[in-house]
């Protein structure tokens, strides 16, 4: 199946697609035990879950940022609860966890990388109430459930703002291929095969 056909099928589900999977509090407990969080812009911290441990690759364009089949690293191995979700997918690209505290934010931006054949899975692990954290997507507030992964079309403008401390998210780049599209189909809620 050609990538453009796979992309058309994926887009037909919508821009923000809830997946039928629930992370437990263990995910945050395991992330908090990692000691090598790297300071990022706007009072955020991050760690890579795939690829190199020491570079978030936020500033300059990076050749490996969008490469498929990036290796799990020690941070992900230290988080078996998160790793079990990663194991459902193939051709995983750059993945990281982010930690936000009161006053930190992601500026409105787009994550489009030309015609990159990947899609984004966004996992807001906690504190998704309006008084804790706000996510702006395509000019509107978008609400998420804590601990639930979403496919997110990051080619549209998006950003978020923290009003509370200790907010944790996981951001995944996943290869657009037949196996991953079947995984998406199996994780769609309320779908019955006819």
Short mmCIF file of C-alpha atoms in Angstrom, two decimals:
data_model
loop_
_atom_site.label_atom_id
_atom_site.label_comp_id
_atom_site.label_asym_id
_atom_site.label_seq_id
_atom_site.Cartn_x
_atom_site.Cartn_y
_atom_site.Cartn_z
CA UNK A 1 0.00 0.00 0.00
CA UNK A 2 1.41 3.37 -0.95
CA UNK A 3 2.11 5.94 1.75
CA UNK A 4 -0.39 8.41 0.27
CA UNK A 5 -3.17 5.79 0.54
CA UNK A 6 -2.20 5.06 4.14
CA UNK A 7 -2.16 8.78 4.88
CA UNK A 8 -5.65 9.17 3.37
CA UNK A 9 -7.01 6.37 5.55
CA UNK A 10 -5.37 7.80 8.68
CA UNK A 11 -6.72 11.30 7.93
CA UNK A 12 -10.22 9.92 7.43
CA UNK A 13 -10.34 9.16 11.17
CA UNK A 14 -9.95 12.87 11.98
CA UNK A 15 -7.34 15.34 13.22
CA UNK A 16 -7.49 14.17 16.84
CA UNK A 17 -8.24 10.50 17.35
CA UNK A 18 -8.62 8.96 20.79
CA UNK A 19 -7.13 5.48 21.11
CA UNK A 20 -8.61 2.78 23.33
CA UNK A 21 -5.68 2.46 25.74
CA UNK A 22 -5.17 3.74 29.29
CA UNK A 23 -1.89 4.48 31.02
CA UNK A 24 -1.75 3.97 34.77
CA UNK A 25 -0.06 6.25 37.31
CA UNK A 26 2.95 3.88 37.09
CA UNK A 27 4.00 5.73 33.92
CA UNK A 28 4.52 9.00 35.80
CA UNK A 29 6.15 7.26 38.76
CA UNK A 30 8.67 5.66 36.40
CA UNK A 31 9.35 8.95 34.56
CA UNK A 32 9.97 10.79 37.85
CA UNK A 33 12.71 8.28 38.72
CA UNK A 34 14.79 9.30 35.67
CA UNK A 35 17.55 11.72 36.67
CA UNK A 36 18.76 13.08 33.32
CA UNK A 37 15.95 15.48 32.38
CA UNK A 38 17.25 18.20 30.07
CA UNK A 39 16.11 21.82 30.49
CA UNK A 40 14.25 23.12 27.46
CA UNK A 41 12.84 26.48 26.43
CA UNK A 42 9.99 28.18 28.27
CA UNK A 43 10.60 26.42 31.61
CA UNK A 44 10.06 22.90 30.25
CA UNK A 45 12.18 19.79 30.71
CA UNK A 46 12.43 16.77 28.45
CA UNK A 47 14.02 13.38 27.98
CA UNK A 48 14.42 11.31 24.86
CA UNK A 49 12.85 7.87 24.95
CA UNK A 50 14.43 6.86 21.65
CA UNK A 51 17.76 7.85 20.17
CA UNK A 52 20.50 9.75 22.01
CA UNK A 53 20.12 10.52 25.71
CA UNK A 54 21.95 13.84 25.76
CA UNK A 55 20.35 15.96 23.01
CA UNK A 56 16.64 16.87 22.65
CA UNK A 57 17.37 18.17 19.13
CA UNK A 58 15.17 21.24 19.61
CA UNK A 59 17.26 23.97 18.01
CA UNK A 60 18.95 23.09 14.74
CA UNK A 61 17.51 20.79 12.11
CA UNK A 62 18.71 17.27 12.76
CA UNK A 63 19.18 14.47 10.28
CA UNK A 64 18.13 11.81 12.76
CA UNK A 65 15.11 13.64 14.21
CA UNK A 66 12.75 12.15 11.63
CA UNK A 67 14.51 8.84 10.97
CA UNK A 68 12.51 5.67 11.44
CA UNK A 69 13.59 2.74 13.58
CA UNK A 70 15.23 4.77 16.32
CA UNK A 71 16.46 2.56 19.11
CA UNK A 72 14.87 2.47 22.53
CA UNK A 73 17.23 4.07 25.02
CA UNK A 74 17.88 3.65 28.75
CA UNK A 75 15.16 6.18 29.63
CA UNK A 76 12.48 4.09 27.93
CA UNK A 77 13.88 0.86 29.37
CA UNK A 78 13.45 2.47 32.83
CA UNK A 79 9.74 2.96 32.06
CA UNK A 80 8.32 -0.51 31.32
CA UNK A 81 4.74 0.73 31.53
CA UNK A 82 5.37 3.20 28.70
CA UNK A 83 7.58 0.74 26.81
CA UNK A 84 4.71 -1.79 26.61
CA UNK A 85 2.74 0.77 24.56
CA UNK A 86 5.77 1.50 22.35
CA UNK A 87 6.05 -2.24 21.64
CA UNK A 88 2.71 -2.10 19.78
CA UNK A 89 4.26 -0.03 16.97
CA UNK A 90 6.90 -0.46 14.27
CA UNK A 91 9.28 2.07 12.66
CA UNK A 92 9.28 4.34 15.70
CA UNK A 93 11.02 7.67 15.19
CA UNK A 94 12.03 10.36 17.70
CA UNK A 95 10.05 10.02 20.93
CA UNK A 96 10.37 12.01 24.12
CA UNK A 97 8.68 12.81 27.39
CA UNK A 98 8.03 16.39 28.47
CA UNK A 99 7.60 17.84 31.95
CA UNK A 100 5.81 21.17 32.33
CA UNK A 101 5.41 23.32 35.43
CA UNK A 102 3.25 26.35 36.18
CA UNK A 103 4.07 29.05 33.64
CA UNK A 104 5.75 26.78 31.10
CA UNK A 105 4.38 26.49 27.58
CA UNK A 106 4.78 25.20 24.05
CA UNK A 107 4.45 28.11 21.62
CA UNK A 108 1.92 27.69 18.84
CA UNK A 109 3.73 25.78 16.10
CA UNK A 110 3.41 23.13 13.42
CA UNK A 111 5.40 19.90 13.34
CA UNK A 112 5.19 19.37 9.60
CA UNK A 113 8.34 17.95 8.05
CA UNK A 114 7.81 18.16 4.31
CA UNK A 115 6.20 14.88 3.24
CA UNK A 116 7.49 12.84 6.16
CA UNK A 117 5.72 9.47 6.31
CA UNK A 118 5.17 9.54 10.07
CA UNK A 119 2.32 10.44 12.37
CA UNK A 120 2.27 11.76 15.92
CA UNK A 121 0.87 10.05 18.98
CA UNK A 122 0.34 12.43 21.88
CA UNK A 123 -0.10 11.06 25.40
CA UNK A 124 -1.12 13.58 28.07
CA UNK A 125 -0.42 11.51 31.17
CA UNK A 126 -1.95 13.79 33.79
CA UNK A 127 -3.46 17.16 34.76
CA UNK A 128 -5.66 17.84 31.74
CA UNK A 129 -8.32 19.96 33.50
CA UNK A 130 -8.70 23.55 32.27
CA UNK A 131 -7.34 24.99 35.53
CA UNK A 132 -4.16 22.89 35.15
CA UNK A 133 -3.30 22.88 31.45
CA UNK A 134 -4.74 24.25 28.21
CA UNK A 135 -4.10 22.85 24.73
CA UNK A 136 -4.83 25.07 21.73
CA UNK A 137 -5.36 23.24 18.45
CA UNK A 138 -6.15 24.98 15.16
CA UNK A 139 -7.27 28.10 17.06
CA UNK A 140 -9.55 26.33 19.54
CA UNK A 141 -9.20 24.78 23.00
CA UNK A 142 -8.96 21.00 22.75
CA UNK A 143 -9.62 18.82 25.78
CA UNK A 144 -7.96 15.46 26.42
CA UNK A 145 -8.40 12.65 28.90
CA UNK A 146 -5.47 11.98 31.23
CA UNK A 147 -3.52 8.81 30.46
CA UNK A 148 -5.15 8.27 27.05
CA UNK A 149 -3.10 8.33 23.82
CA UNK A 150 -4.30 10.31 20.81
CA UNK A 151 -3.27 10.44 17.19
CA UNK A 152 -2.72 14.13 16.58
CA UNK A 153 -2.36 15.89 13.25
CA UNK A 154 0.53 18.16 14.21
CA UNK A 155 0.63 19.71 10.75
CA UNK A 156 -2.02 22.08 12.13
CA UNK A 157 -1.11 24.83 14.57
CA UNK A 158 -1.00 23.72 18.23
CA UNK A 159 0.52 24.66 21.56
CA UNK A 160 -0.11 24.31 25.30
CA UNK A 161 0.14 26.26 28.53
CA UNK A 162 0.64 24.97 32.09
CA UNK A 163 -1.10 26.45 35.13
CA UNK A 164 0.04 23.65 37.47
CA UNK A 165 3.27 21.83 38.32
CA UNK A 166 4.35 18.28 37.45
CA UNK A 167 2.54 17.83 34.15
CA UNK A 168 3.87 14.91 32.08
CA UNK A 169 3.34 14.12 28.39
CA UNK A 170 4.80 11.60 25.95
CA UNK A 171 5.29 12.55 22.29
CA UNK A 172 5.82 9.80 19.71
CA UNK A 173 6.70 9.84 16.01
CA UNK A 174 5.49 6.60 14.43
CA UNK A 175 6.09 5.38 10.89
CA UNK A 176 3.10 5.46 8.57
CA UNK A 177 2.95 1.85 7.40
CA UNK A 178 0.40 -0.94 7.06
CA UNK A 179 1.26 -2.56 10.41
CA UNK A 180 0.84 0.70 12.32
CA UNK A 181 -2.40 1.52 10.51
CA UNK A 182 -3.75 -1.88 11.58
CA UNK A 183 -2.66 -1.11 15.16
CA UNK A 184 -4.57 2.18 14.96
CA UNK A 185 -7.64 0.34 13.67
CA UNK A 186 -7.42 -2.17 16.53
CA UNK A 187 -7.15 0.67 19.08
CA UNK A 188 -10.08 2.73 17.80
CA UNK A 189 -12.81 2.84 20.45
CA UNK A 190 -16.33 1.67 19.67
CA UNK A 191 -15.42 -0.04 16.43
CA UNK A 192 -17.02 -3.36 15.55
CA UNK A 193 -15.73 -5.32 12.61
CA UNK A 194 -18.51 -6.28 10.15
#
